[in-house]
mmCIF file of C-alpha atoms in Angstrom:
data_model
loop_
_atom_site.group_PDB
_atom_site.id
_atom_site.type_symbol
_atom_site.label_atom_id
_atom_site.label_comp_id
_atom_site.label_asym_id
_atom_site.label_seq_id
_atom_site.Cartn_x
_atom_site.Cartn_y
_atom_site.Cartn_z
ATOM 1 C CA MET A 12 -27.521 -15.172 11.943
ATOM 2 C CA GLU A 13 -24.034 -16.386 11.114
ATOM 3 C CA GLU A 14 -23.454 -18.754 8.261
ATOM 4 C CA THR A 15 -21.599 -21.995 8.822
ATOM 5 C CA VAL A 16 -19.813 -24.358 6.478
ATOM 6 C CA ASN A 17 -19.571 -28.131 6.767
ATOM 7 C CA VAL A 18 -15.815 -28.842 6.866
ATOM 8 C CA ALA A 19 -15.557 -32.618 7.200
ATOM 9 C CA ALA A 20 -17.616 -35.527 5.947
ATOM 10 C CA ALA A 21 -18.677 -38.341 8.240
ATOM 11 C CA VAL A 22 -16.515 -41.075 6.726
ATOM 12 C CA VAL A 23 -13.912 -43.520 7.905
ATOM 13 C CA SER A 24 -10.425 -42.670 6.700
ATOM 14 C CA PRO A 25 -9.127 -45.751 4.868
ATOM 15 C CA GLN A 26 -5.503 -44.920 5.724
ATOM 16 C CA LEU A 27 -5.821 -44.369 9.448
ATOM 17 C CA GLN A 28 -9.176 -45.994 10.141
ATOM 18 C CA GLU A 29 -10.135 -42.856 12.048
ATOM 19 C CA LEU A 30 -13.712 -41.826 12.420
ATOM 20 C CA ARG A 31 -14.448 -38.379 11.102
ATOM 21 C CA THR A 32 -17.300 -36.177 12.133
ATOM 22 C CA VAL A 33 -19.280 -33.277 10.773
ATOM 23 C CA LYS A 34 -18.593 -29.995 12.509
ATOM 24 C CA HIS A 35 -19.685 -26.505 11.578
ATOM 25 C CA ILE A 36 -17.416 -23.483 11.698
ATOM 26 C CA ARG A 37 -18.110 -19.846 10.968
ATOM 27 C CA LEU A 38 -17.980 -18.947 7.314
ATOM 28 C CA VAL A 39 -15.483 -16.172 7.983
ATOM 29 C CA HIS A 40 -13.040 -18.713 9.478
ATOM 30 C CA TYR A 41 -13.514 -21.113 6.587
ATOM 31 C CA LYS A 42 -12.879 -18.324 4.078
ATOM 32 C CA GLU A 43 -9.669 -17.402 5.884
ATOM 33 C CA PHE A 44 -8.633 -21.077 5.965
ATOM 34 C CA SER A 45 -9.362 -21.369 2.210
ATOM 35 C CA GLU A 46 -7.282 -18.278 1.457
ATOM 36 C CA ILE A 47 -4.340 -19.746 3.353
ATOM 37 C CA LEU A 48 -4.644 -22.996 1.386
ATOM 38 C CA LYS A 49 -4.751 -21.055 -1.894
ATOM 39 C CA ILE A 50 -1.503 -19.347 -0.960
ATOM 40 C CA LYS A 51 0.127 -22.545 0.296
ATOM 41 C CA TYR A 52 -0.853 -24.615 -2.763
ATOM 42 C CA ASP A 53 -0.462 -21.815 -5.312
ATOM 43 C CA ASN A 54 -4.154 -21.864 -6.269
ATOM 44 C CA ASN A 55 -3.859 -25.509 -7.398
ATOM 45 C CA GLU A 56 -7.437 -26.682 -6.788
ATOM 46 C CA GLU A 57 -6.540 -30.365 -7.093
ATOM 47 C CA GLU A 58 -3.817 -30.105 -4.412
ATOM 48 C CA ILE A 59 -6.072 -28.036 -2.175
ATOM 49 C CA ASN A 60 -8.852 -30.623 -2.388
ATOM 50 C CA LYS A 61 -6.421 -33.469 -1.789
ATOM 51 C CA ASN A 62 -4.894 -31.854 1.323
ATOM 52 C CA GLU A 63 -7.801 -29.910 2.811
ATOM 53 C CA GLU A 64 -8.730 -32.446 5.509
ATOM 54 C CA TYR A 65 -5.120 -32.937 6.525
ATOM 55 C CA GLU A 66 -4.551 -29.170 6.730
ATOM 56 C CA PHE A 67 -7.735 -28.672 8.719
ATOM 57 C CA ASP A 68 -6.658 -31.431 11.125
ATOM 58 C CA GLN A 69 -3.350 -29.590 11.542
ATOM 59 C CA VAL A 70 -5.147 -26.341 12.382
ATOM 60 C CA VAL A 71 -7.381 -28.059 14.928
ATOM 61 C CA SER A 72 -4.453 -29.944 16.435
ATOM 62 C CA PHE A 73 -2.393 -26.754 16.718
ATOM 63 C CA GLY A 74 -5.343 -24.923 18.264
ATOM 64 C CA LEU A 75 -5.925 -27.682 20.794
ATOM 65 C CA SER A 76 -2.286 -27.672 21.875
ATOM 66 C CA LYS A 77 -2.399 -23.888 22.332
ATOM 67 C CA LEU A 78 -5.620 -24.164 24.324
ATOM 68 C CA MET A 79 -4.070 -26.836 26.513
ATOM 69 C CA GLN A 80 -1.046 -24.604 27.136
ATOM 70 C CA GLU A 81 -3.383 -21.817 28.224
ATOM 71 C CA GLU A 82 -5.206 -24.153 30.579
ATOM 72 C CA THR A 83 -2.211 -25.946 32.062
ATOM 73 C CA GLY A 84 0.852 -24.129 30.844
ATOM 74 C CA TYR A 85 1.173 -21.546 33.555
ATOM 75 C CA GLU A 86 3.828 -21.939 36.150
ATOM 76 C CA LEU A 87 2.360 -23.081 39.417
ATOM 77 C CA ILE A 88 3.102 -20.573 42.154
ATOM 78 C CA HIS A 89 3.685 -21.793 45.702
ATOM 79 C CA ASN A 90 4.778 -19.415 48.467
ATOM 80 C CA GLY A 91 5.145 -16.564 45.987
ATOM 81 C CA LYS A 92 7.530 -18.327 43.597
ATOM 82 C CA LYS A 93 7.526 -21.000 40.932
ATOM 83 C CA ALA A 94 7.070 -24.419 42.511
ATOM 84 C CA GLU A 95 10.247 -26.479 42.372
ATOM 85 C CA LYS A 96 10.348 -30.203 41.655
ATOM 86 C CA ARG A 97 10.203 -31.269 45.319
ATOM 87 C CA VAL A 98 7.105 -29.128 45.875
ATOM 88 C CA MET A 99 5.545 -30.323 42.607
ATOM 89 C CA LYS A 100 5.856 -33.931 43.802
ATOM 90 C CA LYS A 101 3.936 -33.046 46.963
ATOM 91 C CA LEU A 102 1.351 -31.079 44.985
ATOM 92 C CA GLY A 103 1.035 -34.047 42.626
ATOM 93 C CA ASN A 104 0.348 -36.318 45.576
ATOM 94 C CA ILE A 105 -2.317 -33.881 46.800
ATOM 95 C CA ALA A 106 -3.854 -33.756 43.306
ATOM 96 C CA TYR A 107 -3.913 -37.556 43.182
ATOM 97 C CA GLN A 108 -5.691 -37.668 46.548
ATOM 98 C CA LEU A 109 -8.235 -35.087 45.348
ATOM 99 C CA LEU A 110 -8.952 -37.159 42.246
ATOM 100 C CA GLN A 111 -9.826 -40.129 44.474
ATOM 101 C CA ILE A 112 -12.673 -38.260 46.161
ATOM 102 C CA TYR A 113 -15.993 -39.552 44.833
ATOM 103 C CA SER A 114 -17.412 -36.052 44.306
ATOM 104 C CA TYR A 115 -14.390 -34.724 42.357
ATOM 105 C CA PRO A 116 -14.078 -31.942 41.182
ATOM 106 C CA LYS A 117 -16.422 -30.653 43.892
ATOM 107 C CA LEU A 118 -15.647 -31.255 47.517
ATOM 108 C CA ASP A 119 -16.601 -29.823 50.832
ATOM 109 C CA ALA A 120 -13.805 -27.518 52.029
ATOM 110 C CA SER A 121 -13.804 -29.192 55.435
ATOM 111 C CA VAL A 122 -12.337 -32.309 53.736
ATOM 112 C CA LEU A 123 -9.296 -30.349 52.557
ATOM 113 C CA SER A 124 -7.317 -30.634 55.808
ATOM 114 C CA GLN A 125 -7.844 -34.405 55.825
ATOM 115 C CA VAL A 126 -6.598 -34.642 52.217
ATOM 116 C CA LEU A 127 -3.540 -32.525 53.043
ATOM 117 C CA ASN A 128 -2.699 -34.623 56.110
ATOM 118 C CA ASN A 129 -3.102 -37.823 54.110
ATOM 119 C CA ALA A 130 -0.995 -36.551 51.179
ATOM 120 C CA LEU A 131 1.735 -34.756 53.127
ATOM 121 C CA GLY A 132 1.944 -36.804 56.295
ATOM 122 C CA ASN A 133 3.150 -35.477 59.601
ATOM 123 C CA ILE A 134 4.714 -32.123 58.719
ATOM 124 C CA ASP A 135 4.786 -28.672 60.257
ATOM 125 C CA ARG A 136 1.399 -26.910 60.498
ATOM 126 C CA ARG A 137 2.754 -23.815 58.718
ATOM 127 C CA THR A 138 3.810 -25.969 55.762
ATOM 128 C CA ILE A 139 0.350 -27.510 55.574
ATOM 129 C CA LEU A 140 -1.140 -23.995 55.604
ATOM 130 C CA ASP A 141 1.167 -23.015 52.716
ATOM 131 C CA TYR A 142 -0.070 -25.962 50.632
ATOM 132 C CA ARG A 143 -3.668 -25.164 51.614
ATOM 133 C CA LYS A 144 -3.174 -21.595 50.438
ATOM 134 C CA THR A 145 -1.773 -22.789 47.086
ATOM 135 C CA ILE A 146 -4.722 -25.115 46.483
ATOM 136 C CA LEU A 147 -7.315 -22.525 47.459
ATOM 137 C CA TYR A 148 -5.667 -19.899 45.268
ATOM 138 C CA TYR A 149 -6.131 -22.141 42.224
ATOM 139 C CA CYS A 150 -9.735 -22.791 43.317
ATOM 140 C CA ASN A 151 -10.307 -19.048 42.752
ATOM 141 C CA ILE A 152 -10.826 -18.230 46.418
ATOM 142 C CA PRO A 153 -9.882 -14.581 47.125
ATOM 143 C CA GLU A 154 -6.626 -14.299 49.082
ATOM 144 C CA ASP A 155 -8.199 -12.400 51.975
ATOM 145 C CA GLU A 156 -10.728 -15.223 52.430
ATOM 146 C CA ILE A 157 -7.977 -17.852 52.272
ATOM 147 C CA ASP A 158 -6.171 -16.276 55.206
ATOM 148 C CA MET A 159 -9.241 -15.305 57.230
ATOM 149 C CA CYS A 160 -11.609 -18.275 56.842
ATOM 150 C CA LYS A 161 -11.447 -21.736 58.255
ATOM 151 C CA ASP A 162 -12.096 -24.553 55.788
ATOM 152 C CA SER A 163 -15.599 -25.134 57.128
ATOM 153 C CA ARG A 164 -16.594 -21.563 56.198
ATOM 154 C CA LEU A 165 -15.387 -21.859 52.596
ATOM 155 C CA GLY A 166 -18.219 -24.241 51.665
ATOM 156 C CA GLN A 167 -18.056 -26.223 48.438
ATOM 157 C CA LEU A 168 -14.807 -26.064 46.436
ATOM 158 C CA ASN A 169 -14.141 -26.853 42.799
ATOM 159 C CA VAL A 170 -10.568 -28.176 42.903
ATOM 160 C CA SER A 171 -10.278 -28.871 39.168
ATOM 161 C CA GLY A 172 -8.446 -25.560 38.583
ATOM 162 C CA PHE A 173 -5.692 -26.760 40.903
ATOM 163 C CA VAL A 174 -5.581 -30.373 39.665
ATOM 164 C CA LYS A 175 -5.406 -29.343 35.984
ATOM 165 C CA ARG A 176 -2.262 -27.320 36.632
ATOM 166 C CA ILE A 177 -0.319 -30.299 37.941
ATOM 167 C CA PRO A 178 1.488 -32.186 35.154
ATOM 168 C CA LYS A 179 0.402 -35.836 35.096
ATOM 169 C CA THR A 180 4.007 -36.943 35.639
ATOM 170 C CA TYR A 181 3.756 -35.684 39.237
ATOM 171 C CA PHE A 182 0.582 -37.626 40.080
ATOM 172 C CA THR A 183 1.553 -40.249 42.639
ATOM 173 C CA ASN A 184 -0.033 -42.164 45.465
ATOM 174 C CA ASN A 185 2.500 -41.624 48.209
ATOM 175 C CA SER A 186 -0.017 -41.463 51.031
ATOM 176 C CA LEU A 187 1.620 -42.070 54.334
#
């Protein structure tokens, strides 16, 4: 059984009026964190104690930003290349439409063509198929199934993998 250490007290910070919570981390991680603080503050126990919460907040904040980059930081690929701004605007409109579906992030695949038509308007069928392929790829549907199956045969989709990759600045409601 792994040991854990309580790293933050449940108090309200008087400076920022932020609520703090108790969270447990593995002892090995806390020891490593403590060693880093000892180096940074030259073993000055008073300075370490004074800055420990701030430093821990920095570590968590840095870790969260890295995690977010892993989740959303990849380039979105459309038609075998990085999606350009014009394409990202259309993908953002599709993502916005998907978010409006009451069952988001799950939806029946047969609804996908309706969402694409609503988001993209009256465009060439091959273009719609390209956007469909991009969405399904980020829904973790194998490529051979994307090309071979009609939407009705794909069943239930989780579109959150696609929506999370679209930067919020591209979310628009440009339904035609």
